[in-house]
XYZ file of C-alpha atoms in Angstrom:
712
model
C 0.312 -0.092 -0.216
C 2.944 2.592 0.757
C 4.598 1.603 -2.214
C 1.832 2.266 -4.591
C 0.805 5.349 -2.466
C 4.878 6.378 -3.232
C 4.511 4.900 -7.096
C 0.966 7.535 -7.873
C 2.526 10.652 -6.266
C 5.956 10.365 -7.817
C 5.401 9.152 -11.263
C 5.458 13.245 -12.012
C 8.507 14.143 -11.141
C 10.920 15.238 -14.258
C 13.714 13.270 -15.888
C 17.125 14.608 -14.099
C 15.939 16.270 -11.727
C 18.334 15.663 -8.045
C 17.480 12.655 -5.534
C 14.667 13.880 -3.091
C 13.930 12.606 -0.284
C 10.414 10.741 -0.542
C 8.118 9.359 2.387
C 5.150 7.270 3.620
C 3.936 7.761 6.693
C 0.667 5.626 8.355
C -0.094 7.160 11.674
C -1.876 5.282 14.698
C -5.333 7.289 14.205
C -5.567 6.043 10.568
C -4.362 8.870 8.864
C -1.490 8.376 6.178
C 0.772 11.679 4.846
C 2.946 11.124 1.557
C 5.375 13.244 0.043
C 8.746 14.960 -1.425
C 11.666 16.848 0.392
C 14.671 18.562 -0.587
C 16.552 17.576 3.277
C 16.022 14.975 5.570
C 13.383 17.320 7.342
C 9.816 17.377 6.300
C 7.404 19.361 7.814
C 3.819 18.015 7.633
C 1.796 20.851 8.406
C -1.895 18.154 8.594
C -0.103 15.925 11.418
C 1.044 16.613 14.599
C -0.317 17.589 18.515
C -2.662 15.221 21.068
C -5.483 16.218 18.432
C -6.377 13.529 16.011
C -8.841 15.710 14.309
C -6.954 18.941 14.679
C -3.408 18.184 13.861
C -0.849 21.149 14.896
C 1.704 20.317 12.731
C 5.169 18.746 12.850
C 8.644 18.132 11.367
C 9.675 14.814 10.473
C 13.297 13.231 10.214
C 12.977 11.651 6.911
C 15.761 9.496 7.417
C 16.781 5.586 7.705
C 19.238 7.355 10.883
C 15.927 7.452 12.476
C 14.143 3.663 13.337
C 11.336 5.776 14.792
C 11.469 3.777 18.142
C 8.147 3.170 19.605
C 6.447 4.921 16.917
C 8.171 8.436 17.909
C 11.261 10.619 16.755
C 14.894 10.028 17.619
C 15.787 13.283 16.706
C 12.212 15.367 15.186
C 8.415 13.964 15.552
C 6.449 12.757 16.584
C 7.351 13.622 20.027
C 5.664 11.503 22.777
C 4.110 13.791 24.444
C 3.542 17.049 22.216
C 2.632 14.556 18.949
C 0.458 11.593 21.764
C -1.887 11.410 18.446
C 0.108 10.565 15.957
C 2.386 7.701 16.558
C 3.803 6.224 13.549
C 2.468 2.048 12.813
C 4.329 2.312 9.801
C 6.738 4.266 7.374
C 9.154 4.348 3.844
C 11.727 6.264 3.010
C 13.268 6.288 0.278
C 14.452 8.874 -2.901
C 13.467 9.759 -6.141
C 15.869 8.896 -9.209
C 14.774 10.175 -13.008
C 10.866 9.962 -11.818
C 11.854 6.173 -9.838
C 11.106 5.444 -6.440
C 13.708 3.806 -4.649
C 12.782 2.361 -1.156
C 16.178 3.048 1.436
C 14.115 1.809 4.426
C 10.924 0.768 5.880
C 9.249 -1.056 8.468
C 6.635 -0.328 12.043
C 8.783 1.351 14.016
C 11.428 -0.584 16.246
C 9.480 -3.003 18.830
C 10.494 -0.111 22.221
C 12.153 2.749 22.429
C 15.388 2.001 23.496
C 17.495 -0.913 22.496
C 18.580 -2.240 26.172
C 16.545 -0.623 28.938
C 13.659 -1.686 31.328
C 10.554 -2.771 30.320
C 7.574 -2.690 31.439
C 3.804 -3.366 30.933
C 1.060 -1.607 33.403
C -2.721 -2.391 33.585
C -4.664 0.124 35.294
C -8.568 -0.765 36.841
C -9.586 1.856 34.014
C -9.083 -0.691 31.629
C -5.835 0.895 29.821
C -2.980 -1.211 29.211
C 0.270 0.822 28.430
C 3.545 -0.874 27.605
C 7.350 0.793 27.487
C 10.746 0.809 27.791
C 13.031 2.923 29.514
C 16.734 3.506 30.062
C 16.545 4.436 33.766
C 14.144 3.198 36.828
C 11.791 6.419 36.554
C 9.877 6.520 32.585
C 7.362 9.204 32.292
C 4.211 7.955 30.687
C 2.635 10.806 29.124
C -1.512 8.910 28.393
C -1.813 7.667 31.998
C -2.218 9.853 35.898
C -4.903 11.815 37.102
C -7.969 12.126 38.447
C -10.046 11.067 34.971
C -9.295 7.889 33.182
C -10.324 9.821 30.207
C -7.942 13.126 30.045
C -4.323 11.891 31.836
C -2.258 14.429 32.924
C 1.090 11.994 32.578
C 2.595 10.447 35.463
C 5.736 9.128 36.459
C 6.281 5.413 37.469
C 9.408 3.893 39.675
C 10.282 0.714 37.158
C 11.984 -1.482 40.368
C 11.115 -4.412 41.647
C 11.626 -2.537 44.845
C 8.006 -0.910 44.752
C 6.017 -3.260 45.321
C 3.560 -0.844 44.178
C 0.981 -1.638 47.017
C -2.582 -1.397 46.267
C -2.389 -0.594 43.648
C -0.483 2.910 43.720
C 3.592 3.410 43.528
C 5.673 3.973 46.574
C 8.481 6.060 45.538
C 6.530 7.909 42.189
C 3.010 7.372 40.574
C 0.613 6.594 40.675
C -0.343 8.441 43.951
C -3.246 7.051 45.526
C -5.085 10.584 45.150
C -3.328 12.622 42.627
C -3.343 9.557 40.323
C -7.006 7.912 41.515
C -8.066 7.431 37.954
C -4.697 5.342 37.483
C -4.966 2.572 40.057
C -2.409 -0.289 38.612
C -4.389 -3.582 38.426
C -1.352 -5.445 37.371
C 2.100 -5.074 36.304
C 5.318 -6.599 34.909
C 8.830 -5.208 34.848
C 11.868 -6.876 32.765
C 14.908 -7.011 31.167
C 15.309 -5.528 27.480
C 18.635 -6.847 25.438
C 18.951 -6.181 21.707
C 15.134 -5.117 21.747
C 14.060 -8.534 23.515
C 12.424 -9.277 27.045
C 15.672 -11.036 28.588
C 14.320 -11.351 31.705
C 10.671 -11.081 33.526
C 12.303 -9.255 36.884
C 9.145 -8.670 38.768
C 5.727 -8.966 38.602
C 1.887 -8.340 40.483
C -1.476 -8.990 40.154
C -3.627 -7.105 42.293
C -6.818 -7.587 40.702
C -9.112 -5.507 40.599
C -9.933 -3.640 43.926
C -13.151 -3.891 45.713
C -15.583 -0.678 45.202
C -15.442 1.327 48.025
C -17.746 1.356 50.637
C -21.166 3.495 49.098
C -23.424 4.288 51.658
C -26.915 5.715 49.777
C -30.636 5.447 50.409
C -32.949 6.633 48.060
C -37.009 7.372 48.338
C -38.863 7.640 46.138
C -42.608 9.615 46.696
C -45.502 9.231 44.752
C -49.046 10.507 44.211
C -51.665 8.603 42.800
C -48.972 5.648 41.704
C -46.993 8.392 40.163
C -43.454 9.836 40.719
C -44.895 13.525 40.455
C -41.167 15.233 40.799
C -42.122 18.526 38.782
C -45.279 20.809 38.943
C -47.999 20.727 37.996
C -48.027 17.202 38.512
C -50.914 14.587 38.349
C -54.287 16.399 37.721
C -56.872 15.845 40.754
C -59.709 17.160 41.376
C -61.136 19.155 44.651
C -63.115 16.570 47.191
C -60.725 13.820 45.652
C -58.720 11.428 48.035
C -55.125 10.985 46.782
C -52.716 8.414 47.564
C -49.609 8.912 48.891
C -46.716 6.219 48.444
C -42.589 6.003 49.667
C -40.654 3.242 48.269
C -37.732 3.164 49.809
C -34.009 1.030 48.455
C -30.432 1.161 49.472
C -28.933 2.598 45.902
C -25.246 1.884 47.910
C -22.932 -1.195 48.109
C -23.172 -1.561 52.129
C -26.074 -1.892 54.612
C -27.716 0.436 55.545
C -29.953 0.791 59.550
C -31.648 3.149 61.789
C -34.208 3.940 58.550
C -36.735 6.448 59.625
C -38.903 8.031 56.403
C -40.648 11.173 57.238
C -43.007 13.148 55.254
C -42.208 16.417 55.878
C -46.425 17.663 56.023
C -47.630 14.128 57.448
C -44.947 12.890 59.447
C -43.229 9.719 60.208
C -44.378 7.035 58.213
C -44.437 3.663 59.006
C -42.296 1.243 57.494
C -41.747 -2.360 57.360
C -38.088 -2.374 58.124
C -35.936 -0.199 59.641
C -32.419 -1.682 57.941
C -31.426 -2.979 53.980
C -29.204 -4.682 52.735
C -27.887 -3.621 49.706
C -30.207 -3.105 46.323
C -33.043 -3.928 48.668
C -36.525 -1.897 48.600
C -38.850 -2.003 50.697
C -42.203 -0.150 50.616
C -43.826 1.723 53.760
C -47.402 3.020 53.968
C -49.526 4.305 51.959
C -51.052 7.295 53.106
C -54.263 9.269 51.907
C -55.222 13.017 51.823
C -58.005 14.617 51.055
C -58.034 17.508 48.335
C -60.148 20.397 50.111
C -58.921 23.668 48.242
C -57.806 24.211 43.887
C -54.229 24.922 43.206
C -51.033 23.701 42.750
C -49.480 21.667 45.381
C -46.004 20.675 46.273
C -44.918 17.918 48.803
C -41.751 15.852 49.894
C -40.540 13.154 52.258
C -37.184 12.597 53.619
C -35.341 9.106 54.259
C -32.529 8.666 57.158
C -30.260 6.154 58.157
C -26.936 4.970 58.669
C -24.688 3.261 56.359
C -22.440 0.844 57.973
C -19.191 1.344 57.069
C -17.263 -1.575 59.712
C -16.243 -4.714 57.552
C -17.065 -3.807 53.948
C -16.149 -4.276 51.337
C -14.794 -7.820 51.179
C -11.759 -8.204 48.676
C -11.611 -11.210 46.409
C -9.115 -13.869 46.368
C -5.776 -12.118 44.969
C -3.934 -14.869 42.293
C -0.609 -14.206 44.370
C -0.602 -12.849 48.034
C -2.845 -11.312 50.106
C -5.889 -8.572 49.635
C -6.869 -6.809 52.133
C -9.260 -4.059 53.480
C -9.463 -2.291 56.198
C -11.799 0.157 57.724
C -11.021 2.651 59.817
C -12.677 4.274 62.924
C -12.569 7.889 60.743
C -15.119 6.330 58.041
C -12.395 6.053 55.555
C -11.781 1.951 54.060
C -8.094 1.171 52.519
C -8.194 -1.771 50.641
C -5.679 -3.435 48.122
C -3.346 -6.221 47.629
C 0.278 -7.409 48.460
C 3.036 -9.894 48.088
C 4.191 -9.691 51.498
C 3.097 -9.539 55.047
C 3.962 -5.447 54.789
C 2.213 -2.896 53.400
C 2.692 0.830 53.400
C -0.057 2.841 53.232
C 0.371 6.387 52.258
C -3.018 7.833 52.633
C -3.233 6.455 56.083
C -1.897 6.882 59.630
C -1.407 10.036 61.708
C -3.087 11.798 64.713
C -5.848 13.701 61.717
C -8.111 11.921 60.031
C -7.955 14.271 56.575
C -3.969 14.819 56.370
C -2.530 10.955 57.090
C 0.635 10.530 57.559
C 1.503 6.882 56.275
C 1.824 3.888 58.060
C 3.009 0.097 57.526
C 0.379 -2.517 58.597
C 1.350 -6.084 59.020
C -1.586 -7.803 56.796
C -0.955 -11.018 58.243
C -3.765 -13.152 59.663
C -1.216 -13.519 62.974
C -1.893 -10.449 63.804
C -5.263 -10.369 65.753
C -5.074 -6.238 65.611
C -5.988 -6.456 69.244
C -7.912 -2.869 70.380
C -7.664 -1.799 66.512
C -3.902 -1.624 66.767
C -0.975 -3.620 65.248
C 0.981 -6.117 66.871
C 3.279 -5.486 64.892
C 3.349 -3.008 63.013
C 0.401 0.277 62.869
C -1.969 1.491 63.467
C 0.275 2.622 66.949
C -1.719 3.755 69.623
C -1.050 7.374 70.246
C 0.586 8.292 66.881
C -1.846 6.793 64.729
C -5.195 7.258 67.167
C -7.092 9.168 64.039
C -6.699 5.525 62.051
C -7.210 2.839 65.028
C -8.946 -0.139 63.229
C -12.946 -0.790 63.300
C -12.784 -3.739 61.118
C -10.568 -5.633 58.982
C -10.498 -8.838 56.108
C -7.261 -10.385 54.942
C -7.600 -13.148 51.925
C -5.268 -15.389 51.095
C -4.098 -16.610 47.657
C -5.496 -20.325 49.014
C -8.882 -18.585 49.816
C -8.248 -18.261 53.522
C -9.843 -16.048 55.544
C -9.489 -13.728 58.653
C -10.822 -10.536 59.761
C -12.528 -8.859 63.008
C -14.756 -6.307 63.613
C -14.383 -4.503 66.751
C -16.623 -1.399 66.270
C -19.099 -0.507 64.095
C -18.912 2.585 61.943
C -21.662 4.176 60.438
C -22.206 6.942 57.868
C -24.970 9.306 58.223
C -27.322 8.630 54.546
C -30.441 10.973 53.596
C -32.281 11.518 50.226
C -35.773 13.599 49.592
C -37.599 12.864 47.151
C -41.164 15.817 45.655
C -44.568 15.319 44.538
C -46.764 17.385 42.568
C -50.496 17.921 42.063
C -52.305 20.370 40.721
C -56.199 20.454 41.810
C -58.851 21.533 39.513
C -62.087 22.966 41.067
C -64.919 19.437 41.936
C -67.290 19.796 39.094
C -70.666 20.450 39.472
C -73.535 17.590 38.055
C -76.902 18.936 37.293
C -79.217 17.714 35.240
C -83.402 18.578 33.764
C -86.253 16.955 32.801
C -88.614 18.587 31.069
C -92.134 16.495 31.373
C -94.381 18.020 28.353
C -97.977 16.558 27.287
C -98.643 17.286 23.370
C -95.355 20.020 23.642
C -96.432 21.809 26.296
C -94.714 22.171 29.561
C -97.932 22.660 31.642
C -96.163 22.177 35.226
C -99.267 24.009 36.899
C -103.014 22.819 37.314
C -105.385 22.463 35.526
C -103.486 22.577 32.151
C -104.932 22.065 28.504
C -107.906 20.158 27.906
C -108.731 17.256 26.111
C -111.678 14.902 25.448
C -112.353 11.873 26.746
C -110.517 9.604 23.840
C -108.749 11.686 22.560
C -104.835 10.576 22.276
C -102.057 12.974 23.420
C -98.034 12.393 23.442
C -96.005 12.492 26.454
C -92.584 13.628 26.329
C -89.432 13.847 28.380
C -86.532 15.965 27.181
C -83.629 15.680 29.103
C -80.491 18.352 29.846
C -77.309 18.320 30.972
C -76.937 21.950 32.853
C -73.871 20.632 34.844
C -70.347 21.380 33.849
C -69.023 17.740 34.292
C -69.955 14.444 32.027
C -72.967 12.429 32.448
C -73.827 8.857 32.333
C -75.936 5.955 32.955
C -79.017 8.466 32.640
C -82.174 6.770 33.411
C -86.236 8.063 33.075
C -88.680 7.067 35.204
C -92.535 7.843 34.922
C -94.324 7.643 38.252
C -97.432 6.635 36.297
C -96.069 4.639 33.220
C -92.870 3.110 34.548
C -89.136 3.478 32.662
C -89.215 5.076 29.968
C -87.789 3.575 26.871
C -84.710 6.496 26.673
C -81.138 6.048 25.965
C -79.037 9.070 25.653
C -75.670 7.431 26.373
C -73.009 10.142 27.831
C -74.490 13.950 27.895
C -71.683 16.503 27.424
C -72.282 19.716 29.760
C -75.181 21.922 28.047
C -76.129 19.014 25.395
C -79.690 18.034 25.543
C -81.264 14.952 24.057
C -85.522 14.135 23.490
C -86.393 10.674 24.419
C -89.355 8.870 21.948
C -92.393 10.252 23.408
C -95.310 8.135 24.988
C -99.012 7.954 22.692
C -101.781 7.911 25.812
C -105.709 7.172 24.923
C -107.505 9.496 28.240
C -110.481 7.562 29.517
C -111.318 9.427 32.054
C -112.539 12.544 32.492
C -111.565 14.740 35.206
C -107.868 16.741 36.327
C -104.825 15.381 35.639
C -101.348 14.663 37.833
C -98.559 12.958 36.451
C -94.725 13.107 36.916
C -90.760 11.925 35.833
C -87.789 11.703 37.650
C -84.165 11.413 35.757
C -80.985 10.067 37.334
C -77.450 10.499 35.985
C -74.062 10.054 36.865
C -71.115 11.895 36.610
C -67.736 10.499 36.211
C -66.931 11.163 39.831
C -69.668 8.492 40.898
C -72.466 11.547 41.755
C -75.308 11.061 41.053
C -77.832 14.107 40.290
C -82.397 13.507 39.715
C -84.690 16.074 38.715
C -88.482 15.587 38.787
C -91.184 17.672 36.735
C -94.550 17.123 36.509
C -97.363 17.746 33.814
C -101.159 18.760 34.486
C -104.304 17.802 31.941
C -107.770 18.328 32.377
C -109.763 15.674 30.348
C -113.666 16.179 29.524
C -116.429 14.204 28.746
C -117.492 15.799 25.325
C -120.369 12.964 24.571
C -123.150 14.154 22.743
C -126.461 15.038 25.031
C -129.293 13.830 24.371
C -130.400 17.756 22.633
C -131.695 19.049 20.066
C -129.569 20.351 17.498
C -129.708 24.037 16.377
C -132.111 24.654 14.385
C -132.231 27.139 10.826
C -128.515 27.834 10.985
C -127.439 30.272 8.441
C -123.707 31.724 7.224
C -124.510 35.623 5.363
C -121.659 37.528 3.926
C -121.798 40.827 5.482
C -118.686 42.697 4.002
C -115.552 41.116 5.009
C -117.038 38.719 7.311
C -119.477 36.539 7.472
C -122.520 36.200 10.103
C -123.146 32.644 11.211
C -127.523 33.128 13.351
C -128.958 29.719 14.355
C -132.243 29.136 16.453
C -132.101 28.484 20.066
C -132.127 24.955 21.059
C -134.279 23.870 24.337
C -131.735 23.509 27.665
C -128.674 24.915 25.815
C -125.823 26.677 27.671
C -123.497 27.635 25.454
C -123.137 26.959 21.684
C -119.311 26.104 19.883
C -118.831 27.401 16.011
C -116.190 25.606 14.151
C -115.199 26.315 10.080
C -114.965 23.524 8.262
C -112.478 21.426 10.520
C -111.676 24.482 12.607
C -113.548 24.821 16.298
C -113.464 28.542 16.481
C -115.266 29.650 19.715
C -118.372 29.449 21.769
C -120.675 32.470 22.079
C -121.765 31.789 26.062
C -125.260 31.632 24.923
C -125.668 34.021 22.210
C -127.311 32.583 18.909
C -125.081 34.547 16.418
C -121.227 34.698 15.520
C -119.050 36.708 13.032
C -116.076 35.369 11.862
C -113.431 36.628 8.916
C -112.441 33.686 7.002
C -109.887 33.549 4.049
C -110.872 35.726 1.019
C -112.021 34.052 -2.158
C -111.954 30.414 -0.419
C -115.150 28.823 -0.188
C -115.880 27.972 3.772
C -118.667 25.876 5.715
C -119.814 26.374 9.266
C -121.387 24.648 12.081
C -122.689 24.480 15.308
C -124.202 22.620 18.138
C -125.214 23.420 21.105
C -124.315 22.436 24.329
C -126.078 21.583 27.666
C -125.116 20.642 31.255
C -123.720 17.539 30.971
C -124.351 17.214 27.215
C -123.695 18.141 23.432
C -125.715 17.918 20.037
C -123.486 16.866 16.969
C -122.277 19.939 14.687
C -125.021 21.108 12.032
C -123.708 22.450 8.726
C -125.142 26.316 8.330
C -123.842 26.419 4.629
C -121.243 27.424 3.180
C -120.304 30.602 2.002
C -117.064 32.841 -0.155
C -116.086 36.127 0.924
C -114.691 37.652 -2.442
C -111.426 38.951 -3.075
C -112.187 42.384 -3.155
C -115.642 43.290 -1.122
C -116.429 46.873 0.624
C -113.692 46.647 3.387
C -116.053 47.711 6.572
C -114.047 49.513 9.539
C -112.971 48.127 11.866
C -115.072 48.509 15.341
C -113.581 50.240 18.520
C -112.448 48.118 20.378
C -111.668 49.746 24.504
C -109.210 51.981 24.973
C -107.442 50.014 27.771
C -107.519 47.070 30.465
C -106.139 46.360 33.432
C -106.310 43.551 35.721
C -106.517 44.199 39.453
C -105.737 40.425 41.671
C -105.938 40.485 45.671
C -106.469 37.183 47.523
C -106.882 35.389 44.230
C -109.495 37.282 43.238
C -109.004 39.233 39.483
C -110.462 42.889 38.977
C -110.992 43.367 35.261
C -111.790 46.822 34.435
C -112.142 48.559 30.980
C -112.581 52.122 29.109
C -116.165 52.433 27.406
C -116.380 52.446 24.248
C -119.264 55.106 22.391
C -122.388 52.945 20.738
C -121.749 49.251 22.318
C -124.168 46.682 23.385
C -122.525 44.917 25.438
C -118.521 43.599 26.592
C -117.186 40.543 26.310
C -114.397 39.178 28.353
C -112.065 36.565 28.064
C -108.903 34.498 29.618
C -106.760 32.650 27.418
C -109.111 33.188 24.673
C -111.930 31.164 26.347
C -115.069 33.257 27.079
C -116.320 34.039 30.185
C -119.227 36.358 29.832
C -120.710 38.805 28.704
C -122.297 41.925 30.616
C -124.716 44.917 29.243
C -123.043 48.297 27.719
C -123.280 50.398 31.018
C -120.857 47.507 32.447
C -116.780 48.758 32.370
C -115.892 46.262 34.805
C -115.734 42.394 36.169
C -114.487 40.305 39.266
C -112.895 36.884 38.141
C -112.950 34.325 41.933
C -110.367 33.226 40.502
C -107.111 34.789 38.735
C -106.929 32.661 35.222
C -104.576 34.908 34.032
C -104.103 36.056 30.500
C -107.815 38.248 30.247
C -108.627 39.793 26.903
C -112.050 42.419 26.310
C -113.442 43.280 22.957
C -116.941 45.200 22.316
C -119.782 43.493 21.068
C -121.977 45.963 18.478
C -125.298 45.972 16.745
C -125.543 43.391 14.504
C -122.685 40.894 17.125
C -120.400 42.406 14.993
C -117.122 42.367 17.777
C -113.931 44.251 17.947
C -110.320 43.529 17.995
C -109.124 41.915 21.814
C -107.728 44.775 23.980
C -105.435 42.993 26.181
C -105.799 43.162 29.906
C -102.362 44.501 31.411
C -101.767 43.580 35.427
C -102.604 47.163 37.494
C -100.229 48.066 40.758
């Protein structure tokens, strides 16, 4: 590949040109750069630096005298620190003569930076492995060190078997337990290099991954109606509803937690099934219920407190060689590691100050019982290491034997809190209305409309949702007819529904009162109802044994038709019809005037009405008013009419009109009384409402009706 790239690059060189240096470098970041140079140094503008994607430029020694040991230049770049992202993976260097490339040297860099020296391989707990060669006992490793595994700061390491790297940290140089916390050594090997070949393994160690440090932690999740509503507005509820508050506690650390107490900051201490949880365990505490009484947003918080048991945890894994150890001190610090001999130096422990350790040696042997938390052979020493008295320890040998003890319980307080939010809306107000009708009339008050025996009536039921929430399970019950067949489904607010009407034939004379009720249920389970009555009167209009009116005639008189007949014995009233339409009752008079449509032939009928019976209708003849008759002036009606009601008695008074022979009073269009021309008032013992008065002129000509207004 390298030769092919160079061949393409150099074929255009002019014949007879000098012998420039030609090169091709492939770097570990995947980039390949080829070119020519007139001397032994070439500047690569698009290479160099610590960022593969942002090269800073670097000079490279284009000479076979540079073997680029370890992928870095001996005389120029790439530099192991400055150009760490541009380590050479392979290279080819040659000359161009007469346009032909002649390779002088090539290959990967020599397998090591130094021909003879100390070889090393370090594998760190973050998973990184770094291998190299050094001329002396100290090597600077630029791509390791620091507290961030992804951003190494560089560190020096002592390449000597006199440093056992206790616990994965250096005794003389790095890694430092604090400064290089992300680069703790998991295993290492130090070798002797001769002519780039490993001649002898001088020493090695395998600490294994260290046990995780104690991480006391606890978590509470408070819920409302089963939801972890941490952020406002939260769960939507309604005033009047009862919300359920839940509490779930989890030990999310790696050590046991005891003395657990859950407190709702609004409701107080919450009962829980346990006071201690092992790592990873959870428990559900008692639920609490709370009535929602006011609208608006609500924020509530719960807290859990406990003590993490640090002593004796964690237990280290069995090592491949030597001993693994874990010491927990009374100050709450736990230090774990591995050693190949019986004594280990702990640089981050010892002394009288828990926050400023002086370092101390500890006898890592089951022959030392550490009585009272102090060492029998080495530290901690009473008085000298008073802040580092052992609370608990565990030692694990490579054969699996284990020893340890717990002298005192060291706890670390832990806590957590968690909120819930909910938003309460005003409680809905369900309401329903029923209108029961008879023949379309909302006849709430007696006597109501009048029907004849045998007449068919239609009873209707109109339902309206008059509340602000949906209603369902709607049932209409007529207290006379039973449950009505009606299925409106769910009615939204302000929605109406007309149930199918019920037809009935009235059979019994008299006053009738019928009532119906509707019920419906809101989504909140509230049932509402309403009732509504109707009133009507049934009369028996069976024809009485009276003689029908005789000699009835209908005569056109201008724009009116005058109907007259002979009186019937025993009659107290007469009813007049035009074609099939009832017009009026005459109150005993034997004359009636009507104004039918012009140009249309009509037929008039009259019948006699007695106290308990009535006759059939008889024809008075057919007449037609011409299209353009001579109009008669409208007879003058009373100018005004007033009704005064006192104690249920109505007195009707009206203004007099000249030239009349009588006045007639009606209520709701029904004739009540006829008085003579000298009378201008009349008293009704029952307030019927909707009174009118009309003037009656000679020839039984009637004026238009004057509406009687209510007087003060």
